[in-house]
Amino acid sequence: MVRDMQDTVSLASHIRVNTLTKLLEYKKWADDLACHTVKSIPQDEAFRVRKTTFDNIVRTMNHSCVVEDIFKHHLLGVRHTYQTRNTEHTPSVDELVFFVERMNDWYLAHVGSWRDDDLDVLVHFEFLNGRPAAMTREDIVLHIVNHATYHRGFVGDMLKQIPHDWPSNDFTVFVCPERGA
């Protein structure tokens, strides 16, 4: 009886972490689809300047990684060196894919080491404009997942301009691939 209660408490103490982990696994899966697609298109199309916020497909995906790296530094309590929300140098597709994979692996491992209590820890930082801010660890991870989803949408739109289709990367396809869109 006591063991059953301990197991229940242990399981319950990780429900929120498990949810964030599932969202990060979804992000990794969707990012992998995007990376595979970008590697499969003509390279000039990946770097072609388009009417979009970050100029092209690679810079759009790089922006997401930069934001993830900035928040990784915030979570670690370490200063970063970014002055803008993107890098001055546009990475090659291979460099970008490596960066994406590294960020996803780091977030999955880092969040996987947390307990639900760790999610409520308030992280103080400054935005790039110097304005002070604070977010919980949980809110940071939710931002990372949502932000990447938002910008993958821009990538999908740019791929349509080539024209090039890519597999559906919705959460519903991730959780029930046999019924995917």
CSV table of C-alpha atoms in Angstrom, one decimal:
chain,number,residue,atom,x,y,z
A,1,MET,CA,0.0,0.0,0.0
A,2,VAL,CA,2.8,2.4,1.0
A,3,ARG,CA,4.7,1.5,-2.2
A,4,ASP,CA,1.7,2.1,-4.4
A,5,MET,CA,1.2,5.6,-2.8
A,6,GLN,CA,4.9,6.3,-3.4
A,7,ASP,CA,4.6,5.2,-7.0
A,8,THR,CA,1.5,7.4,-7.4
A,9,VAL,CA,3.3,10.4,-5.9
A,10,SER,CA,6.4,9.8,-8.0
A,11,LEU,CA,4.2,9.6,-11.2
A,12,ALA,CA,2.2,12.7,-10.2
A,13,SER,CA,5.4,14.7,-9.5
A,14,HIS,CA,6.4,14.4,-13.1
A,15,ILE,CA,3.2,15.0,-15.0
A,16,ARG,CA,4.1,18.5,-16.1
A,17,VAL,CA,7.6,17.6,-17.0
A,18,ASN,CA,6.3,14.7,-19.0
A,19,THR,CA,4.0,17.1,-20.9
A,20,LEU,CA,6.9,19.4,-21.7
A,21,THR,CA,9.0,16.5,-22.7
A,22,LYS,CA,6.3,15.3,-25.1
A,23,LEU,CA,6.1,18.8,-26.6
A,24,LEU,CA,9.9,18.9,-27.0
A,25,GLU,CA,9.8,15.5,-28.6
A,26,TYR,CA,7.2,16.8,-31.0
A,27,LYS,CA,9.4,19.9,-31.7
A,28,LYS,CA,12.4,17.6,-32.4
A,29,TRP,CA,10.3,15.4,-34.8
A,30,ALA,CA,8.9,18.4,-36.7
A,31,ASP,CA,12.3,20.1,-36.8
A,32,ASP,CA,13.8,16.9,-38.2
A,33,LEU,CA,11.2,16.9,-41.0
A,34,ALA,CA,12.0,20.6,-41.7
A,35,CYS,CA,15.8,19.9,-41.8
A,36,HIS,CA,15.4,16.8,-44.0
A,37,THR,CA,13.2,18.9,-46.4
A,38,VAL,CA,15.7,21.8,-46.5
A,39,LYS,CA,18.5,19.4,-47.2
A,40,SER,CA,16.5,17.9,-50.1
A,41,ILE,CA,15.7,21.2,-52.0
A,42,PRO,CA,18.2,22.9,-54.3
A,43,GLN,CA,20.6,24.9,-52.1
A,44,ASP,CA,19.9,28.2,-54.0
A,45,GLU,CA,16.3,27.9,-53.0
A,46,ALA,CA,17.2,27.4,-49.3
A,47,PHE,CA,19.1,30.7,-49.5
A,48,ARG,CA,16.9,32.6,-52.0
A,49,VAL,CA,15.9,36.0,-50.6
A,50,ARG,CA,12.1,36.2,-50.2
A,51,LYS,CA,9.6,38.7,-48.7
A,52,THR,CA,9.8,37.4,-45.2
A,53,THR,CA,11.1,38.6,-41.9
A,54,PHE,CA,14.4,36.7,-41.9
A,55,ASP,CA,15.1,36.8,-45.7
A,56,ASN,CA,15.2,33.1,-46.5
A,57,ILE,CA,14.5,29.5,-45.3
A,58,VAL,CA,17.9,29.0,-43.6
A,59,ARG,CA,18.0,32.3,-41.8
A,60,THR,CA,14.4,31.7,-40.6
A,61,MET,CA,15.4,28.4,-39.1
A,62,ASN,CA,18.6,29.8,-37.7
A,63,HIS,CA,16.6,32.5,-35.9
A,64,SER,CA,14.7,29.9,-34.1
A,65,CYS,CA,17.9,28.2,-33.0
A,66,VAL,CA,19.4,31.6,-31.9
A,67,VAL,CA,16.4,32.2,-29.7
A,68,GLU,CA,16.6,28.7,-28.3
A,69,ASP,CA,20.3,29.3,-27.5
A,70,ILE,CA,19.6,32.6,-25.8
A,71,PHE,CA,17.0,31.0,-23.6
A,72,LYS,CA,19.4,28.0,-22.9
A,73,HIS,CA,21.8,30.6,-21.6
A,74,HIS,CA,19.1,32.2,-19.5
A,75,LEU,CA,18.1,28.7,-18.0
A,76,LEU,CA,21.8,28.1,-17.2
A,77,GLY,CA,22.2,31.6,-15.7
A,78,VAL,CA,25.1,32.3,-18.1
A,79,ARG,CA,25.4,35.4,-20.3
A,80,HIS,CA,25.2,35.0,-24.0
A,81,THR,CA,26.9,37.1,-26.6
A,82,TYR,CA,24.0,37.6,-29.0
A,83,GLN,CA,23.3,41.2,-30.0
A,84,THR,CA,20.4,40.4,-32.3
A,85,ARG,CA,17.9,37.6,-32.8
A,86,ASN,CA,20.0,36.0,-35.6
A,87,THR,CA,23.6,35.5,-36.4
A,88,GLU,CA,25.5,37.8,-38.7
A,89,HIS,CA,26.9,34.8,-40.7
A,90,THR,CA,24.3,32.7,-42.4
A,91,PRO,CA,25.2,29.0,-41.7
A,92,SER,CA,25.4,26.3,-44.3
A,93,VAL,CA,22.5,23.9,-44.4
A,94,ASP,CA,24.7,21.3,-42.7
A,95,GLU,CA,25.7,23.7,-39.9
A,96,LEU,CA,22.1,24.7,-39.4
A,97,VAL,CA,21.0,21.0,-39.1
A,98,PHE,CA,23.7,20.4,-36.6
A,99,PHE,CA,22.6,23.5,-34.6
A,100,VAL,CA,19.0,22.4,-34.7
A,101,GLU,CA,19.8,18.9,-33.6
A,102,ARG,CA,22.1,20.1,-30.8
A,103,MET,CA,19.5,22.5,-29.4
A,104,ASN,CA,16.7,19.8,-29.5
A,105,ASP,CA,19.0,17.3,-27.7
A,106,TRP,CA,20.0,19.8,-25.1
A,107,TYR,CA,16.4,20.8,-24.2
A,108,LEU,CA,15.2,17.2,-24.1
A,109,ALA,CA,18.1,16.2,-21.7
A,110,HIS,CA,17.8,19.4,-19.6
A,111,VAL,CA,14.1,19.3,-19.1
A,112,GLY,CA,14.2,15.5,-18.6
A,113,SER,CA,16.4,16.1,-15.5
A,114,TRP,CA,13.7,18.3,-13.9
A,115,ARG,CA,10.9,17.5,-11.5
A,116,ASP,CA,7.6,19.4,-11.6
A,117,ASP,CA,8.8,21.7,-8.8
A,118,ASP,CA,11.7,22.8,-11.0
A,119,LEU,CA,9.3,24.2,-13.6
A,120,ASP,CA,8.1,27.0,-11.3
A,121,VAL,CA,11.6,28.4,-10.8
A,122,LEU,CA,11.6,32.0,-12.0
A,123,VAL,CA,14.4,32.9,-14.4
A,124,HIS,CA,15.5,36.5,-14.5
A,125,PHE,CA,17.1,37.8,-17.6
A,126,GLU,CA,17.3,40.7,-20.0
A,127,PHE,CA,15.8,40.9,-23.4
A,128,LEU,CA,18.2,41.9,-26.2
A,129,ASN,CA,17.0,45.5,-25.9
A,130,GLY,CA,18.1,45.5,-22.2
A,131,ARG,CA,14.7,45.4,-20.8
A,132,PRO,CA,14.6,43.2,-17.6
A,133,ALA,CA,12.3,40.2,-17.7
A,134,ALA,CA,11.4,37.0,-15.8
A,135,MET,CA,9.7,33.8,-16.9
A,136,THR,CA,9.3,30.4,-15.2
A,137,ARG,CA,11.3,27.6,-16.6
A,138,GLU,CA,8.0,26.0,-17.8
A,139,ASP,CA,7.1,29.2,-19.7
A,140,ILE,CA,10.5,29.3,-21.3
A,141,VAL,CA,10.1,25.8,-22.6
A,142,LEU,CA,6.6,26.5,-23.8
A,143,HIS,CA,7.9,29.6,-25.6
A,144,ILE,CA,10.6,27.6,-27.3
A,145,VAL,CA,8.2,25.0,-28.6
A,146,ASN,CA,5.6,27.6,-29.7
A,147,HIS,CA,8.2,29.8,-31.3
A,148,ALA,CA,9.7,27.0,-33.4
A,149,THR,CA,6.2,26.0,-34.5
A,150,TYR,CA,5.4,29.6,-35.5
A,151,HIS,CA,8.6,29.9,-37.7
A,152,ARG,CA,8.2,26.4,-39.2
A,153,GLY,CA,5.0,27.9,-40.6
A,154,PHE,CA,7.0,30.6,-42.4
A,155,VAL,CA,9.4,27.9,-43.7
A,156,GLY,CA,6.4,25.9,-45.0
A,157,ASP,CA,5.1,29.0,-46.8
A,158,MET,CA,8.5,29.6,-48.4
A,159,LEU,CA,8.7,26.0,-49.5
A,160,LYS,CA,5.3,26.5,-51.3
A,161,GLN,CA,6.9,29.4,-53.2
A,162,ILE,CA,9.5,27.1,-54.7
A,163,PRO,CA,7.1,25.1,-55.2
A,164,HIS,CA,7.9,22.2,-52.9
A,165,ASP,CA,5.6,20.2,-50.5
A,166,TRP,CA,6.7,18.7,-47.3
A,167,PRO,CA,5.0,16.3,-45.0
A,168,SER,CA,2.5,17.5,-42.5
A,169,ASN,CA,4.2,18.4,-39.3
A,170,ASP,CA,1.1,19.0,-37.1
A,171,PHE,CA,1.0,17.7,-33.5
A,172,THR,CA,-1.8,15.4,-34.5
A,173,VAL,CA,0.4,13.7,-37.0
A,174,PHE,CA,3.1,13.3,-34.4
A,175,VAL,CA,0.7,11.7,-31.8
A,176,CYS,CA,-1.3,9.5,-34.2
A,177,PRO,CA,0.8,9.1,-37.4
A,178,GLU,CA,-1.5,6.3,-38.7
A,179,ARG,CA,-4.3,8.9,-39.0
A,180,GLY,CA,-2.1,11.8,-40.0
A,181,ALA,CA,-3.2,14.5,-42.4
